[in-house]
PDB file of C-alpha atoms in Angstrom:
ATOM      1  CA  MET A   1      30.379-186.139  78.548  1.00 91.00           C
ATOM      2  CA  THR A   2      31.031-184.263  81.566  1.00 97.00           C
ATOM      3  CA  ASP A   3      30.167-180.486  80.988  1.00 98.00           C
ATOM      4  CA  ILE A   4      32.281-177.314  81.916  1.00 98.00           C
ATOM      5  CA  TYR A   5      30.771-174.348  82.679  1.00 99.00           C
ATOM      6  CA  TRP A   6      33.321-171.250  82.203  1.00 98.00           C
ATOM      7  CA  HIS A   7      32.999-167.243  80.772  1.00 98.00           C
ATOM      8  CA  GLU A   8      35.475-164.995  80.758  1.00 98.00           C
ATOM      9  CA  SER A   9      34.665-162.691  83.310  1.00 98.00           C
ATOM     10  CA  ALA A  10      36.070-164.781  85.258  1.00 98.00           C
ATOM     11  CA  LEU A  11      39.612-163.570  84.702  1.00 98.00           C
ATOM     12  CA  ARG A  12      38.009-159.940  85.236  1.00 98.00           C
ATOM     13  CA  HIS A  13      37.940-160.498  88.948  1.00 98.00           C
ATOM     14  CA  VAL A  14      41.834-159.114  89.652  1.00 98.00           C
ATOM     15  CA  THR A  15      43.506-159.167  92.690  1.00 98.00           C
ATOM     16  CA  PRO A  16      46.425-156.716  94.096  1.00 98.00           C
ATOM     17  CA  PRO A  17      49.653-158.279  92.607  1.00 97.00           C
ATOM     18  CA  GLY A  18      51.198-160.896  95.174  1.00 97.00           C
ATOM     19  CA  HIS A  19      47.391-161.893  96.056  1.00 98.00           C
ATOM     20  CA  PRO A  20      47.023-166.155  96.032  1.00 98.00           C
ATOM     21  CA  GLU A  21      44.040-166.105  94.794  1.00 98.00           C
ATOM     22  CA  ARG A  22      45.089-164.344  90.859  1.00 98.00           C
ATOM     23  CA  VAL A  23      43.650-164.209  88.043  1.00 98.00           C
ATOM     24  CA  ALA A  24      46.199-167.531  86.642  1.00 98.00           C
ATOM     25  CA  ARG A  25      44.388-169.414  87.904  1.00 98.00           C
ATOM     26  CA  ALA A  26      41.126-169.256  86.190  1.00 98.00           C
ATOM     27  CA  GLU A  27      43.439-169.802  83.306  1.00 98.00           C
ATOM     28  CA  ALA A  28      45.916-172.846  84.641  1.00 98.00           C
ATOM     29  CA  VAL A  29      42.512-174.206  85.112  1.00 98.00           C
ATOM     30  CA  HIS A  30      40.817-173.125  81.645  1.00 98.00           C
ATOM     31  CA  ALA A  31      44.102-174.738  80.307  1.00 98.00           C
ATOM     32  CA  ALA A  32      44.465-177.927  81.617  1.00 98.00           C
ATOM     33  CA  LEU A  33      40.992-178.698  81.283  1.00 98.00           C
ATOM     34  CA  SER A  34      41.670-177.640  77.504  1.00 98.00           C
ATOM     35  CA  GLU A  35      43.816-180.613  76.579  1.00 98.00           C
ATOM     36  CA  LEU A  36      40.701-182.756  77.640  1.00 98.00           C
ATOM     37  CA  GLU A  37      38.788-185.477  75.538  1.00 96.00           C
ATOM     38  CA  GLY A  38      35.172-185.969  76.689  1.00 95.00           C
ATOM     39  CA  LEU A  39      33.835-182.548  78.038  1.00 98.00           C
ATOM     40  CA  GLU A  40      31.410-180.062  76.627  1.00 98.00           C
ATOM     41  CA  TRP A  41      32.200-176.833  77.550  1.00 98.00           C
ATOM     42  CA  HIS A  42      29.072-174.134  77.701  1.00 98.00           C
ATOM     43  CA  ASP A  43      29.424-170.452  78.748  1.00 98.00           C
ATOM     44  CA  ALA A  44      28.712-170.079  82.514  1.00 98.00           C
ATOM     45  CA  PRO A  45      25.382-167.278  83.162  1.00 98.00           C
ATOM     46  CA  ARG A  46      25.385-164.301  84.850  1.00 98.00           C
ATOM     47  CA  ALA A  47      22.444-165.193  87.866  1.00 98.00           C
ATOM     48  CA  PRO A  48      19.792-162.498  88.119  1.00 98.00           C
ATOM     49  CA  ARG A  49      20.289-161.338  92.656  1.00 98.00           C
ATOM     50  CA  ALA A  50      17.209-163.193  92.840  1.00 98.00           C
ATOM     51  CA  GLU A  51      20.026-166.312  93.026  1.00 98.00           C
ATOM     52  CA  VAL A  52      22.203-165.075  95.574  1.00 98.00           C
ATOM     53  CA  GLU A  53      18.964-164.239  97.494  1.00 98.00           C
ATOM     54  CA  ARG A  54      17.893-167.673  97.913  1.00 98.00           C
ATOM     55  CA  CYS A  55      21.186-167.599 100.696  1.00 98.00           C
ATOM     56  CA  HIS A  56      21.990-163.609 101.213  1.00 98.00           C
ATOM     57  CA  PRO A  57      19.630-161.322 102.150  1.00 98.00           C
ATOM     58  CA  ALA A  58      19.123-158.636  99.455  1.00 98.00           C
ATOM     59  CA  ARG A  59      20.717-155.800 102.070  1.00 98.00           C
ATOM     60  CA  TYR A  60      24.472-158.230 101.496  1.00 98.00           C
ATOM     61  CA  PHE A  61      23.561-158.168  97.798  1.00 98.00           C
ATOM     62  CA  ASP A  62      23.663-154.107  97.802  1.00 98.00           C
ATOM     63  CA  ARG A  63      26.044-154.611 100.753  1.00 98.00           C
ATOM     64  CA  ILE A  64      28.993-155.880  97.717  1.00 98.00           C
ATOM     65  CA  LYS A  65      28.115-154.014  94.850  1.00 98.00           C
ATOM     66  CA  ALA A  66      28.314-151.209  95.809  1.00 98.00           C
ATOM     67  CA  ALA A  67      31.555-152.054  97.217  1.00 98.00           C
ATOM     68  CA  ILE A  68      32.518-152.458  93.615  1.00 98.00           C
ATOM     69  CA  PRO A  69      35.234-149.282  92.720  1.00 98.00           C
ATOM     70  CA  GLU A  70      35.112-147.671  89.031  1.00 97.00           C
ATOM     71  CA  SER A  71      38.780-148.483  89.246  1.00 97.00           C
ATOM     72  CA  SER A  72      41.442-150.502  91.457  1.00 97.00           C
ATOM     73  CA  PHE A  73      40.821-152.489  94.363  1.00 95.00           C
ATOM     74  CA  VAL A  74      37.925-151.784  97.389  1.00 98.00           C
ATOM     75  CA  ALA A  75      39.487-154.759 100.103  1.00 98.00           C
ATOM     76  CA  LEU A  76      36.562-156.176 102.306  1.00 98.00           C
ATOM     77  CA  ASP A  77      38.225-157.168 104.761  1.00 97.00           C
ATOM     78  CA  ALA A  78      42.317-158.216 105.373  1.00 96.00           C
ATOM     79  CA  ASP A  79      42.287-161.571 102.528  1.00 97.00           C
ATOM     80  CA  THR A  80      38.928-160.542 100.401  1.00 98.00           C
ATOM     81  CA  HIS A  81      39.274-157.902  97.646  1.00 98.00           C
ATOM     82  CA  VAL A  82      36.550-156.151  94.925  1.00 98.00           C
ATOM     83  CA  SER A  83      37.696-154.620  91.990  1.00 98.00           C
ATOM     84  CA  PRO A  84      35.280-153.464  88.636  1.00 98.00           C
ATOM     85  CA  GLY A  85      35.037-156.961  86.842  1.00 98.00           C
ATOM     86  CA  SER A  86      34.241-158.713  90.797  1.00 98.00           C
ATOM     87  CA  LEU A  87      30.179-158.834  90.444  1.00 98.00           C
ATOM     88  CA  ASP A  88      30.030-160.103  87.307  1.00 98.00           C
ATOM     89  CA  ALA A  89      32.484-162.733  87.996  1.00 98.00           C
ATOM     90  CA  ALA A  90      30.940-164.312  91.114  1.00 99.00           C
ATOM     91  CA  LEU A  91      27.396-163.987  89.150  1.00 99.00           C
ATOM     92  CA  HIS A  92      28.915-166.037  86.574  1.00 99.00           C
ATOM     93  CA  ALA A  93      29.799-168.250  88.642  1.00 99.00           C
ATOM     94  CA  VAL A  94      26.897-168.157  91.002  1.00 99.00           C
ATOM     95  CA  GLY A  95      25.116-169.177  87.374  1.00 98.00           C
ATOM     96  CA  GLY A  96      27.176-171.681  86.723  1.00 98.00           C
ATOM     97  CA  CYS A  97      26.384-173.646  88.919  1.00 98.00           C
ATOM     98  CA  THR A  98      23.033-173.150  88.873  1.00 98.00           C
ATOM     99  CA  ALA A  99      23.081-173.379  84.996  1.00 98.00           C
ATOM    100  CA  ALA A 100      25.010-177.337  86.263  1.00 98.00           C
ATOM    101  CA  VAL A 101      22.087-178.252  88.870  1.00 98.00           C
ATOM    102  CA  ASP A 102      19.220-177.408  85.940  1.00 98.00           C
ATOM    103  CA  ALA A 103      21.723-179.557  82.960  1.00 98.00           C
ATOM    104  CA  VAL A 104      21.397-182.806  85.156  1.00 98.00           C
ATOM    105  CA  ILE A 105      18.552-183.064  87.570  1.00 98.00           C
ATOM    106  CA  ALA A 106      17.421-182.055  82.783  1.00 98.00           C
ATOM    107  CA  GLY A 107      18.917-185.701  82.737  1.00 97.00           C
ATOM    108  CA  GLU A 108      21.677-183.442  79.507  1.00 97.00           C
ATOM    109  CA  THR A 109      24.366-184.776  80.946  1.00 97.00           C
ATOM    110  CA  ARG A 110      24.886-186.637  85.580  1.00 97.00           C
ATOM    111  CA  THR A 111      28.073-184.652  85.649  1.00 98.00           C
ATOM    112  CA  ALA A 112      29.303-180.775  85.316  1.00 98.00           C
ATOM    113  CA  PHE A 113      32.560-178.935  86.607  1.00 98.00           C
ATOM    114  CA  VAL A 114      32.627-175.369  87.572  1.00 99.00           C
ATOM    115  CA  ALA A 115      35.579-173.735  86.463  1.00 98.00           C
ATOM    116  CA  MET A 116      35.232-170.908  87.573  1.00 98.00           C
ATOM    117  CA  ARG A 117      36.147-167.614  90.781  1.00 98.00           C
ATOM    118  CA  PRO A 118      35.603-165.796  93.140  1.00 98.00           C
ATOM    119  CA  PRO A 119      35.478-168.915  94.905  1.00 98.00           C
ATOM    120  CA  GLY A 120      32.763-169.087  97.423  1.00 98.00           C
ATOM    121  CA  HIS A 121      32.811-171.461 100.209  1.00 99.00           C
ATOM    122  CA  HIS A 122      33.530-169.112 103.272  1.00 98.00           C
ATOM    123  CA  ALA A 123      30.713-166.245 102.240  1.00 99.00           C
ATOM    124  CA  GLU A 124      28.573-166.242 105.306  1.00 98.00           C
ATOM    125  CA  THR A 125      25.189-164.764 104.900  1.00 98.00           C
ATOM    126  CA  GLU A 126      26.477-161.728 105.620  1.00 98.00           C
ATOM    127  CA  THR A 127      29.184-161.559 105.354  1.00 98.00           C
ATOM    128  CA  ALA A 128      31.817-162.008 102.288  1.00 98.00           C
ATOM    129  CA  MET A 129      35.847-163.441 103.510  1.00 98.00           C
ATOM    130  CA  GLY A 130      38.317-165.962 102.069  1.00 98.00           C
ATOM    131  CA  PHE A 131      38.336-164.526  99.189  1.00 98.00           C
ATOM    132  CA  CYS A 132      34.455-165.061  98.240  1.00 98.00           C
ATOM    133  CA  LEU A 133      32.171-163.833  97.713  1.00 99.00           C
ATOM    134  CA  PHE A 134      29.257-165.210  97.492  1.00 99.00           C
ATOM    135  CA  GLY A 135      28.317-169.411  98.491  1.00 98.00           C
ATOM    136  CA  THR A 136      27.925-170.910  95.463  1.00 98.00           C
ATOM    137  CA  ALA A 137      27.842-174.011  96.549  1.00 99.00           C
ATOM    138  CA  ALA A 138      25.419-173.739  99.015  1.00 99.00           C
ATOM    139  CA  ILE A 139      23.038-171.432  96.570  1.00 99.00           C
ATOM    140  CA  ALA A 140      22.767-174.379  94.108  1.00 98.00           C
ATOM    141  CA  ALA A 141      21.846-176.926  96.437  1.00 98.00           C
ATOM    142  CA  LYS A 142      19.052-174.244  97.246  1.00 98.00           C
ATOM    143  CA  ARG A 143      18.280-174.232  94.209  1.00 98.00           C
ATOM    144  CA  ALA A 144      18.065-178.009  93.325  1.00 98.00           C
ATOM    145  CA  LEU A 145      15.567-178.306  96.160  1.00 98.00           C
ATOM    146  CA  ASP A 146      13.374-175.232  95.746  1.00 98.00           C
ATOM    147  CA  GLU A 147      13.030-176.047  91.968  1.00 98.00           C
ATOM    148  CA  HIS A 148      13.733-178.985  91.645  1.00 98.00           C
ATOM    149  CA  ASP A 149      11.436-180.273  94.389  1.00 94.00           C
ATOM    150  CA  LEU A 150      14.156-182.567  95.886  1.00 98.00           C
ATOM    151  CA  SER A 151      14.712-183.509  99.466  1.00 98.00           C
ATOM    152  CA  ARG A 152      17.767-184.852  99.827  1.00 98.00           C
ATOM    153  CA  VAL A 153      21.337-182.818  98.602  1.00 99.00           C
ATOM    154  CA  ALA A 154      24.715-183.229  99.856  1.00 99.00           C
ATOM    155  CA  VAL A 155      27.549-181.126  99.605  1.00 99.00           C
ATOM    156  CA  LEU A 156      30.568-182.164 100.219  1.00 99.00           C
ATOM    157  CA  ASP A 157      33.812-180.294 100.093  1.00 99.00           C
ATOM    158  CA  PHE A 158      37.777-181.446 100.758  1.00 98.00           C
ATOM    159  CA  ASP A 159      39.427-177.865  99.909  1.00 98.00           C
ATOM    160  CA  VAL A 160      41.958-177.485 102.441  1.00 98.00           C
ATOM    161  CA  HIS A 161      40.104-175.132 104.525  1.00 98.00           C
ATOM    162  CA  HIS A 162      37.129-175.576 105.926  1.00 98.00           C
ATOM    163  CA  GLY A 163      34.363-173.829 103.964  1.00 98.00           C
ATOM    164  CA  ASN A 164      32.339-171.657 107.315  1.00 99.00           C
ATOM    165  CA  GLY A 165      29.861-170.878 104.737  1.00 99.00           C
ATOM    166  CA  THR A 166      28.968-173.700 103.139  1.00 99.00           C
ATOM    167  CA  GLN A 167      28.208-174.395 106.882  1.00 99.00           C
ATOM    168  CA  ASP A 168      26.450-171.195 107.993  1.00 98.00           C
ATOM    169  CA  LEU A 169      23.873-171.373 105.243  1.00 99.00           C
ATOM    170  CA  LEU A 170      22.523-174.852 105.581  1.00 98.00           C
ATOM    171  CA  TRP A 171      23.046-175.082 109.085  1.00 98.00           C
ATOM    172  CA  ASN A 172      19.423-174.782 109.347  1.00 98.00           C
ATOM    173  CA  GLU A 173      18.623-177.124 106.196  1.00 98.00           C
ATOM    174  CA  GLU A 174      17.647-180.179 107.014  1.00 98.00           C
ATOM    175  CA  ARG A 175      16.718-181.015 103.576  1.00 98.00           C
ATOM    176  CA  THR A 176      20.941-180.744 103.516  1.00 98.00           C
ATOM    177  CA  LEU A 177      23.693-182.652 104.621  1.00 99.00           C
ATOM    178  CA  PHE A 178      27.229-180.417 104.145  1.00 99.00           C
ATOM    179  CA  ALA A 179      30.036-182.474 105.217  1.00 99.00           C
ATOM    180  CA  SER A 180      33.553-182.248 104.866  1.00 98.00           C
ATOM    181  CA  SER A 181      37.152-182.704 105.424  1.00 98.00           C
ATOM    182  CA  HIS A 182      40.499-179.958 106.334  1.00 98.00           C
ATOM    183  CA  GLN A 183      43.132-179.088 107.516  1.00 98.00           C
ATOM    184  CA  MET A 184      42.145-178.078 111.809  1.00 98.00           C
ATOM    185  CA  PRO A 185      44.367-175.670 113.090  1.00 98.00           C
ATOM    186  CA  LEU A 186      44.259-173.450 109.966  1.00 98.00           C
ATOM    187  CA  TYR A 187      41.776-170.583 108.965  1.00 98.00           C
ATOM    188  CA  PRO A 188      39.025-169.712 109.083  1.00 98.00           C
ATOM    189  CA  GLY A 189      39.172-171.466 112.519  1.00 98.00           C
ATOM    190  CA  THR A 190      35.857-173.697 112.696  1.00 98.00           C
ATOM    191  CA  GLY A 191      34.995-177.387 111.598  1.00 98.00           C
ATOM    192  CA  ALA A 192      35.490-179.135 114.226  1.00 98.00           C
ATOM    193  CA  ALA A 193      33.831-182.279 114.801  1.00 98.00           C
ATOM    194  CA  HIS A 194      30.728-180.839 116.929  1.00 98.00           C
ATOM    195  CA  GLU A 195      29.529-178.994 114.786  1.00 98.00           C
ATOM    196  CA  THR A 196      26.974-181.250 113.584  1.00 98.00           C
ATOM    197  CA  GLY A 197      24.170-178.164 112.403  1.00 98.00           C
ATOM    198  CA  ALA A 198      20.826-177.537 113.629  1.00 98.00           C
ATOM    199  CA  HIS A 199      19.349-181.317 112.007  1.00 98.00           C
ATOM    200  CA  ASP A 200      22.477-182.982 112.432  1.00 98.00           C
ATOM    201  CA  ASN A 201      23.299-182.331 108.825  1.00 98.00           C
ATOM    202  CA  VAL A 202      26.696-181.375 109.540  1.00 99.00           C
ATOM    203  CA  LEU A 203      29.345-182.819 109.424  1.00 99.00           C
ATOM    204  CA  ASN A 204      32.630-182.134 109.837  1.00 98.00           C
ATOM    205  CA  ALA A 205      36.548-184.273 109.440  1.00 98.00           C
ATOM    206  CA  PRO A 206      39.725-182.107 109.891  1.00 98.00           C
ATOM    207  CA  LEU A 207      42.951-183.304 110.191  1.00 98.00           C
ATOM    208  CA  ALA A 208      46.630-183.303 111.595  1.00 98.00           C
ATOM    209  CA  PRO A 209      48.671-180.664 109.517  1.00 98.00           C
ATOM    210  CA  MET A 210      51.518-182.816 107.901  1.00 98.00           C
ATOM    211  CA  THR A 211      48.823-185.575 107.323  1.00 98.00           C
ATOM    212  CA  GLY A 212      48.186-186.741 103.209  1.00 98.00           C
ATOM    213  CA  SER A 213      46.408-189.857 101.785  1.00 98.00           C
ATOM    214  CA  ALA A 214      46.109-192.168 104.205  1.00 98.00           C
ATOM    215  CA  ASP A 215      44.636-189.699 106.772  1.00 98.00           C
ATOM    216  CA  MET A 216      42.279-188.135 104.205  1.00 98.00           C
ATOM    217  CA  ARG A 217      41.990-191.814 102.541  1.00 98.00           C
ATOM    218  CA  ARG A 218      40.611-192.935 106.305  1.00 98.00           C
ATOM    219  CA  ALA A 219      38.455-189.484 106.765  1.00 98.00           C
ATOM    220  CA  TRP A 220      36.339-190.686 103.806  1.00 98.00           C
ATOM    221  CA  GLY A 221      36.395-193.853 103.996  1.00 98.00           C
ATOM    222  CA  ASP A 222      35.669-194.361 107.645  1.00 98.00           C
ATOM    223  CA  ILE A 223      34.082-191.508 108.504  1.00 98.00           C
ATOM    224  CA  ILE A 224      31.847-189.349 105.346  1.00 98.00           C
ATOM    225  CA  LEU A 225      31.389-192.022 102.359  1.00 98.00           C
ATOM    226  CA  PRO A 226      28.899-193.817 104.635  1.00 98.00           C
ATOM    227  CA  ALA A 227      27.075-190.797 106.053  1.00 98.00           C
ATOM    228  CA  LEU A 228      26.472-190.105 102.512  1.00 98.00           C
ATOM    229  CA  ASP A 229      25.600-193.044 101.973  1.00 98.00           C
ATOM    230  CA  ASP A 230      23.152-193.511 104.534  1.00 98.00           C
ATOM    231  CA  PHE A 231      22.363-190.123 103.547  1.00 98.00           C
ATOM    232  CA  ALA A 232      21.248-191.162 100.409  1.00 98.00           C
ATOM    233  CA  PRO A 233      21.340-187.695  98.567  1.00 98.00           C
ATOM    234  CA  GLU A 234      18.890-187.170  95.307  1.00 98.00           C
ATOM    235  CA  LEU A 235      22.063-185.240  93.981  1.00 98.00           C
ATOM    236  CA  VAL A 236      25.737-184.055  94.644  1.00 98.00           C
ATOM    237  CA  ILE A 237      27.203-181.017  94.760  1.00 99.00           C
ATOM    238  CA  MET A 238      31.020-180.756  95.627  1.00 99.00           C
ATOM    239  CA  SER A 239      33.037-177.824  96.926  1.00 99.00           C
ATOM    240  CA  ALA A 240      36.185-178.481  94.421  1.00 99.00           C
ATOM    241  CA  GLY A 241      39.494-176.817  96.419  1.00 98.00           C
ATOM    242  CA  PHE A 242      42.816-178.376  95.308  1.00 98.00           C
ATOM    243  CA  ASP A 243      45.097-176.251  98.049  1.00 98.00           C
ATOM    244  CA  ALA A 244      44.785-179.518 100.143  1.00 98.00           C
ATOM    245  CA  HIS A 245      47.843-180.679  97.347  1.00 98.00           C
ATOM    246  CA  ALA A 246      51.359-180.905  99.161  1.00 98.00           C
ATOM    247  CA  SER A 247      52.925-178.063  97.114  1.00 98.00           C
ATOM    248  CA  ASP A 248      50.482-175.842  98.273  1.00 98.00           C
ATOM    249  CA  PRO A 249      51.698-172.611 100.018  1.00 98.00           C
ATOM    250  CA  LEU A 250      48.580-171.607 102.541  1.00 98.00           C
ATOM    251  CA  ALA A 251      48.313-175.304 103.645  1.00 98.00           C
ATOM    252  CA  ASN A 252      50.434-178.016 105.629  1.00 98.00           C
ATOM    253  CA  LEU A 253      48.230-181.695 103.995  1.00 98.00           C
ATOM    254  CA  ASN A 254      49.788-183.471 101.472  1.00 98.00           C
ATOM    255  CA  TRP A 255      47.892-184.681  98.911  1.00 98.00           C
ATOM    256  CA  THR A 256      48.167-185.316  95.880  1.00 98.00           C
ATOM    257  CA  GLU A 257      46.548-184.972  92.465  1.00 98.00           C
ATOM    258  CA  GLU A 258      45.715-189.086  92.412  1.00 98.00           C
ATOM    259  CA  ASP A 259      44.388-188.475  96.181  1.00 98.00           C
ATOM    260  CA  PHE A 260      41.813-185.767  94.627  1.00 98.00           C
ATOM    261  CA  GLY A 261      40.684-188.289  91.515  1.00 98.00           C
ATOM    262  CA  TRP A 262      40.524-191.150  94.285  1.00 98.00           C
ATOM    263  CA  VAL A 263      37.655-188.761  96.463  1.00 98.00           C
ATOM    264  CA  THR A 264      35.811-187.954  93.038  1.00 98.00           C
ATOM    265  CA  ALA A 265      35.116-191.291  91.917  1.00 98.00           C
ATOM    266  CA  ALA A 266      34.287-192.600  96.060  1.00 98.00           C
ATOM    267  CA  ILE A 267      32.541-189.511  96.190  1.00 98.00           C
ATOM    268  CA  CYS A 268      30.332-190.064  92.169  1.00 98.00           C
ATOM    269  CA  GLU A 269      30.332-193.957  93.773  1.00 98.00           C
ATOM    270  CA  VAL A 270      27.319-192.739  95.897  1.00 98.00           C
ATOM    271  CA  ALA A 271      26.210-190.577  93.405  1.00 98.00           C
ATOM    272  CA  GLU A 272      25.302-193.548  91.615  1.00 98.00           C
ATOM    273  CA  ALA A 273      23.783-195.512  94.035  1.00 98.00           C
ATOM    274  CA  HIS A 274      21.459-192.909  95.409  1.00 98.00           C
ATOM    275  CA  ALA A 275      20.961-189.901  92.665  1.00 98.00           C
ATOM    276  CA  GLY A 276      21.351-191.632  89.616  1.00 97.00           C
ATOM    277  CA  GLY A 277      24.982-190.768  89.285  1.00 97.00           C
ATOM    278  CA  ARG A 278      24.148-187.390  89.054  1.00 98.00           C
ATOM    279  CA  VAL A 279      27.076-184.520  91.189  1.00 98.00           C
ATOM    280  CA  VAL A 280      28.022-180.895  89.997  1.00 98.00           C
ATOM    281  CA  SER A 281      31.133-179.998  91.151  1.00 98.00           C
ATOM    282  CA  THR A 282      32.951-176.386  91.961  1.00 98.00           C
ATOM    283  CA  LEU A 283      35.746-175.017  91.700  1.00 99.00           C
ATOM    284  CA  GLU A 284      37.059-173.705  95.342  1.00 99.00           C
ATOM    285  CA  GLY A 285      40.594-173.483  96.285  1.00 98.00           C
ATOM    286  CA  GLY A 286      44.291-173.747  95.068  1.00 98.00           C
ATOM    287  CA  TYR A 287      47.453-171.734  95.028  1.00 98.00           C
ATOM    288  CA  ASP A 288      50.137-173.386  92.926  1.00 98.00           C
ATOM    289  CA  LEU A 289      50.066-173.614  89.696  1.00 98.00           C
ATOM    290  CA  ASP A 290      51.049-176.765  88.491  1.00 98.00           C
ATOM    291  CA  ALA A 291      48.701-178.452  91.528  1.00 98.00           C
ATOM    292  CA  LEU A 292      45.757-176.894  90.869  1.00 98.00           C
ATOM    293  CA  ALA A 293      46.141-177.821  86.794  1.00 98.00           C
ATOM    294  CA  ALA A 294      47.235-181.518  87.367  1.00 98.00           C
ATOM    295  CA  SER A 295      44.566-182.233  90.212  1.00 98.00           C
ATOM    296  CA  ALA A 296      41.669-180.415  88.518  1.00 98.00           C
ATOM    297  CA  ALA A 297      42.825-182.479  86.024  1.00 98.00           C
ATOM    298  CA  ALA A 298      42.564-186.042  87.512  1.00 98.00           C
ATOM    299  CA  HIS A 299      38.993-184.369  89.715  1.00 98.00           C
ATOM    300  CA  VAL A 300      37.111-184.122  85.943  1.00 98.00           C
ATOM    301  CA  ILE A 301      38.631-187.190  84.970  1.00 98.00           C
ATOM    302  CA  ALA A 302      37.479-188.923  87.240  1.00 98.00           C
ATOM    303  CA  LEU A 303      34.514-187.139  86.691  1.00 98.00           C
ATOM    304  CA  ARG A 304      34.533-188.936  82.643  1.00 97.00           C
ATOM    305  CA  GLU A 305      35.096-191.920  84.364  1.00 95.00           C
ATOM    306  CA  HIS A 306      32.126-192.276  86.096  1.00 88.00           C
ATOM    307  CA  GLU A 307      29.546-190.368  83.023  1.00 76.00           C
ATOM    308  CA  GLY A 308      31.208-193.109  80.901  1.00 68.00           C
TER     309      GLY A 308
END
């Protein structure tokens, strides 16, 4: 069975009316996955601050904690808001990812999906941005390396926006490969092919606006998946954003839910060859609720089929 990590704190990170990263996203994903069989549901535990500090300095954690209001909202930047439940939700998202890492490495499952929000891949070392507070996927990778003595962990990101935060957090980490496909030009403006990390450990495959399945499958099939195979990861972590869908309002790629299933299955094949099939995935973007629900379901179905 594929493990699903969920906690109702995802519903208590409330953003201002009209904000695209809203409570309804978590509700839509939860409802879609609840219709599927062959899943094992777990509570996402609340991570201690020490987990966050694998990637972010203590002063940054303190700054986020101090910004949490007693009521209403506080804007950390033009896009990123916090409310009374935001820190708790973010810590449960981190805790879900680290618990999933522990579970797959212990052999309790081979695949896990963390259906939590807020997302994480835009959070840089000391900067909250792009709806994100903490670099969830990068923190999970660091836990795998430092607590489980792995030597090669891959973080793969197919969100439509470049994972600048994950790239920043792992830029100097030679034990990781961070690889991303994303629309370019688009927020946050990073992710050019020449951005390759301090140890040639970053791989970016930008995609032109209005392209769809064929261009995506070429980028992954010809560039990212061969590099992943060469890297031979012992664990694969996915930043699973579903905003490359043709219906998404924040970008201009033309993926379908079948494309998310395809890329998930293709990544799992490489994980099977090198990592004992060990894959952890965490929810990032996706802002059309119907497309998000259908795409997340396609993604988890592919994980479940890989689980066997």
